[in-house]
mmCIF file of C-alpha atoms in Angstrom:
data_model
loop_
_atom_site.group_PDB
_atom_site.id
_atom_site.type_symbol
_atom_site.label_atom_id
_atom_site.label_comp_id
_atom_site.label_asym_id
_atom_site.label_seq_id
_atom_site.Cartn_x
_atom_site.Cartn_y
_atom_site.Cartn_z
ATOM 1 C CA MET A 23 -6.047 -18.581 71.923
ATOM 2 C CA GLU A 24 -4.978 -20.194 68.818
ATOM 3 C CA SER A 25 -1.538 -18.890 69.319
ATOM 4 C CA GLU A 26 -1.512 -20.549 72.765
ATOM 5 C CA ILE A 27 -2.726 -23.867 71.251
ATOM 6 C CA GLN A 28 -0.072 -23.622 68.579
ATOM 7 C CA GLU A 29 2.662 -22.854 71.227
ATOM 8 C CA GLY A 30 1.403 -25.806 73.207
ATOM 9 C CA LEU A 31 1.553 -28.080 70.248
ATOM 10 C CA ALA A 32 5.015 -26.849 69.368
ATOM 11 C CA ASN A 33 6.151 -27.495 72.960
ATOM 12 C CA ALA A 34 4.524 -30.900 72.814
ATOM 13 C CA SER A 35 6.349 -31.793 69.694
ATOM 14 C CA LEU A 36 9.624 -30.650 71.125
ATOM 15 C CA ALA A 37 9.077 -32.743 74.067
ATOM 16 C CA GLU A 38 8.231 -35.757 71.821
ATOM 17 C CA ASP A 39 11.442 -35.087 69.859
ATOM 18 C CA LYS A 40 13.514 -35.038 73.001
ATOM 19 C CA ALA A 41 11.842 -38.268 74.126
ATOM 20 C CA LEU A 42 12.378 -39.828 70.711
ATOM 21 C CA SER A 43 15.902 -38.541 70.752
ATOM 22 C CA LYS A 44 16.445 -40.010 74.117
ATOM 23 C CA LYS A 45 15.115 -43.297 72.992
ATOM 24 C CA ALA A 46 17.250 -43.126 69.797
ATOM 25 C CA ALA A 47 20.230 -42.402 71.874
ATOM 26 C CA LYS A 48 19.565 -45.351 74.158
ATOM 27 C CA LYS A 49 19.057 -47.691 71.115
ATOM 28 C CA GLU A 50 22.304 -46.472 69.566
ATOM 29 C CA ALA A 51 24.099 -46.932 72.898
ATOM 30 C CA ALA A 52 22.680 -50.512 73.088
ATOM 31 C CA LYS A 53 23.712 -51.303 69.537
ATOM 32 C CA ALA A 54 27.194 -50.013 70.184
ATOM 33 C CA GLU A 55 27.482 -52.088 73.393
ATOM 34 C CA LYS A 56 26.268 -55.245 71.511
ATOM 35 C CA LEU A 57 28.741 -54.656 68.691
ATOM 36 C CA LYS A 58 31.598 -54.220 71.212
ATOM 37 C CA ARG A 59 30.671 -57.476 73.048
ATOM 38 C CA GLN A 60 30.535 -59.329 69.651
ATOM 39 C CA GLN A 61 34.063 -57.946 68.719
ATOM 40 C CA ASP A 62 35.426 -58.919 72.051
ATOM 41 C CA ALA A 63 34.023 -62.467 71.804
ATOM 42 C CA ALA A 64 35.393 -62.842 68.327
ATOM 43 C CA ALA A 65 38.823 -61.653 69.515
ATOM 44 C CA ALA A 66 38.762 -64.089 72.336
ATOM 45 C CA ALA A 67 37.686 -66.909 70.074
ATOM 46 C CA SER A 68 40.430 -66.102 67.524
ATOM 47 C CA ALA A 69 42.938 -65.961 70.403
ATOM 48 C CA ALA A 70 41.863 -69.300 71.633
ATOM 49 C CA ALA A 71 41.938 -70.802 68.224
ATOM 50 C CA ALA A 72 45.499 -69.453 67.641
ATOM 51 C CA ALA A 73 46.649 -70.925 70.929
ATOM 52 C CA ALA A 74 45.175 -74.258 69.983
ATOM 53 C CA ASP A 75 46.693 -74.223 66.625
ATOM 54 C CA GLU A 76 50.203 -73.484 67.904
ATOM 55 C CA ALA A 77 52.953 -75.888 66.772
ATOM 56 C CA ASP A 78 52.236 -79.376 67.988
ATOM 57 C CA PRO A 79 55.385 -81.263 68.893
ATOM 58 C CA LEU A 80 53.678 -84.612 68.161
ATOM 59 C CA ALA A 81 52.507 -83.555 64.658
ATOM 60 C CA ASP A 82 54.752 -86.152 63.163
ATOM 61 C CA ASN A 83 52.640 -88.914 64.757
ATOM 62 C CA TYR A 84 49.462 -88.176 62.862
ATOM 63 C CA GLY A 85 48.183 -86.549 59.671
ATOM 64 C CA ASP A 86 47.345 -87.306 56.121
ATOM 65 C CA VAL A 87 49.487 -89.927 54.390
ATOM 66 C CA PRO A 88 50.302 -90.064 50.693
ATOM 67 C CA LEU A 89 48.458 -92.600 48.711
ATOM 68 C CA GLU A 90 51.662 -94.477 47.955
ATOM 69 C CA GLU A 91 52.242 -95.280 51.564
ATOM 70 C CA LEU A 92 48.741 -96.835 51.763
ATOM 71 C CA GLN A 93 49.297 -99.258 48.876
ATOM 72 C CA SER A 94 50.146 -102.812 49.695
ATOM 73 C CA LYS A 95 53.224 -102.597 47.521
ATOM 74 C CA ALA A 96 54.751 -99.961 49.891
ATOM 75 C CA ILE A 97 57.369 -101.405 52.300
ATOM 76 C CA THR A 98 57.145 -99.673 55.748
ATOM 77 C CA GLY A 99 58.997 -102.146 57.935
ATOM 78 C CA ARG A 100 55.941 -102.347 60.195
ATOM 79 C CA LYS A 101 54.562 -105.714 61.406
ATOM 80 C CA TRP A 102 50.833 -105.417 60.753
ATOM 81 C CA THR A 103 48.348 -107.205 62.817
ATOM 82 C CA LYS A 104 44.903 -108.289 61.255
ATOM 83 C CA ILE A 105 41.986 -106.965 63.190
ATOM 84 C CA GLY A 106 40.420 -110.402 63.053
ATOM 85 C CA SER A 107 43.377 -111.960 64.900
ATOM 86 C CA LEU A 108 43.274 -109.605 67.881
ATOM 87 C CA THR A 109 42.688 -111.774 70.962
ATOM 88 C CA VAL A 110 42.368 -111.426 74.665
ATOM 89 C CA GLU A 111 45.713 -113.256 75.057
ATOM 90 C CA MET A 112 47.325 -110.322 73.252
ATOM 91 C CA GLY A 113 46.389 -107.891 76.008
ATOM 92 C CA GLY A 114 49.207 -105.564 76.860
ATOM 93 C CA SER A 115 51.157 -105.950 73.626
ATOM 94 C CA GLU A 116 51.824 -103.198 71.146
ATOM 95 C CA VAL A 117 50.440 -103.669 67.529
ATOM 96 C CA TRP A 118 49.953 -101.930 64.222
ATOM 97 C CA ILE A 119 46.559 -102.152 62.882
ATOM 98 C CA ARG A 120 45.065 -100.755 59.669
ATOM 99 C CA GLY A 121 41.307 -100.448 58.832
ATOM 100 C CA GLN A 122 38.530 -98.199 57.778
ATOM 101 C CA ALA A 123 37.063 -95.829 60.317
ATOM 102 C CA GLN A 124 33.439 -97.042 60.755
ATOM 103 C CA ILE A 125 32.436 -94.753 63.710
ATOM 104 C CA ILE A 126 34.350 -91.793 65.044
ATOM 105 C CA ARG A 127 33.027 -90.201 68.244
ATOM 106 C CA ALA A 128 34.608 -87.400 70.238
ATOM 107 C CA VAL A 129 33.703 -87.626 73.959
ATOM 108 C CA SER A 130 35.640 -84.481 74.943
ATOM 109 C CA LYS A 131 38.637 -82.487 73.853
ATOM 110 C CA ASN A 132 40.764 -85.066 75.511
ATOM 111 C CA MET A 133 39.184 -88.216 74.333
ATOM 112 C CA ALA A 134 37.762 -89.959 71.187
ATOM 113 C CA PHE A 135 36.575 -93.424 70.209
ATOM 114 C CA VAL A 136 37.188 -94.895 66.791
ATOM 115 C CA VAL A 137 35.756 -98.171 65.583
ATOM 116 C CA LEU A 138 38.024 -99.712 62.936
ATOM 117 C CA ARG A 139 36.742 -102.272 60.428
ATOM 118 C CA GLU A 140 38.674 -104.749 58.375
ATOM 119 C CA MET A 141 37.008 -107.649 56.413
ATOM 120 C CA GLY A 142 33.945 -107.828 58.559
ATOM 121 C CA PHE A 143 35.929 -107.597 61.925
ATOM 122 C CA THR A 144 35.652 -104.471 64.125
ATOM 123 C CA VAL A 145 37.668 -103.145 66.987
ATOM 124 C CA GLN A 146 37.231 -100.136 69.184
ATOM 125 C CA CYS A 147 40.090 -97.866 69.716
ATOM 126 C CA VAL A 148 40.348 -95.261 72.388
ATOM 127 C CA LEU A 149 42.376 -92.087 71.978
ATOM 128 C CA THR A 150 43.132 -90.099 75.144
ATOM 129 C CA VAL A 151 45.519 -87.227 75.669
ATOM 130 C CA LYS A 152 48.727 -88.287 77.229
ATOM 131 C CA PRO A 153 51.787 -85.875 77.500
ATOM 132 C CA GLY A 154 54.430 -86.906 75.076
ATOM 133 C CA GLU A 155 52.250 -89.464 73.316
ATOM 134 C CA VAL A 156 48.891 -87.911 72.293
ATOM 135 C CA SER A 157 48.093 -84.219 72.037
ATOM 136 C CA ARG A 158 44.690 -82.476 71.916
ATOM 137 C CA GLN A 159 45.455 -81.546 68.305
ATOM 138 C CA MET A 160 45.678 -85.224 67.511
ATOM 139 C CA VAL A 161 42.284 -85.935 69.196
ATOM 140 C CA ARG A 162 40.793 -83.112 67.242
ATOM 141 C CA PHE A 163 42.321 -84.379 64.003
ATOM 142 C CA VAL A 164 40.906 -87.831 64.553
ATOM 143 C CA SER A 165 37.505 -86.291 65.543
ATOM 144 C CA GLY A 166 37.466 -84.549 62.186
ATOM 145 C CA LEU A 167 38.195 -87.657 60.054
ATOM 146 C CA SER A 168 35.362 -88.731 57.691
ATOM 147 C CA ARG A 169 33.809 -92.227 57.895
ATOM 148 C CA GLU A 170 35.516 -94.864 55.772
ATOM 149 C CA SER A 171 38.875 -93.202 56.069
ATOM 150 C CA PHE A 172 41.793 -95.601 56.125
ATOM 151 C CA VAL A 173 43.606 -95.393 59.338
ATOM 152 C CA ASP A 174 46.907 -96.760 60.725
ATOM 153 C CA ILE A 175 47.063 -97.070 64.431
ATOM 154 C CA PHE A 176 49.933 -98.019 66.659
ATOM 155 C CA GLY A 177 48.648 -98.818 70.125
ATOM 156 C CA VAL A 178 48.550 -101.068 73.218
ATOM 157 C CA ILE A 179 45.899 -103.821 73.356
ATOM 158 C CA SER A 180 43.840 -103.495 76.549
ATOM 159 C CA VAL A 181 41.115 -106.074 77.368
ATOM 160 C CA PRO A 182 37.834 -104.390 78.334
ATOM 161 C CA GLY A 183 36.199 -105.270 81.719
ATOM 162 C CA MET A 184 32.864 -105.578 80.025
ATOM 163 C CA ALA A 185 32.005 -106.655 76.504
ATOM 164 C CA ILE A 186 31.897 -103.996 73.903
ATOM 165 C CA LYS A 187 28.663 -104.408 71.992
ATOM 166 C CA GLY A 188 29.785 -102.231 68.925
ATOM 167 C CA ALA A 189 32.945 -104.289 68.184
ATOM 168 C CA SER A 190 33.488 -107.966 67.189
ATOM 169 C CA GLN A 191 36.913 -108.137 68.631
ATOM 170 C CA GLN A 192 37.226 -107.818 72.424
#
């Protein structure tokens, strides 16, 4: 009778080992599947990043500027407009403005808002993707700027339909 009990215990332990090995196999398979999904996601993300970082034909229109070009003694040939002198009558005209980025807010991959400040005056600038003028990389670059960065902008003045609460110049 003892031998039957021992055989029964041995069979029970074999059954438990098989059950444990089945559970272990399922766990290993789940881990392998999870790892494969993570690798696929990482590969897809790197491919998307590589596509986004491809050479931007408009890269000459934006980027970091050497300090010498920002100094007032540098001669650029540009006609600068003071932010405080922007008026409604100037609507539709193209201007160069320089100021410190007070607020930078990306709305989407294709649009960003920048509030520039110069001597107490502020103006809101809108950057939208337009083929041949503004690229997604440019919007991403602007979105990554730190506050208080000095920014030079060449743009067209548009008069807003409603007053902009966050800017002194409309």
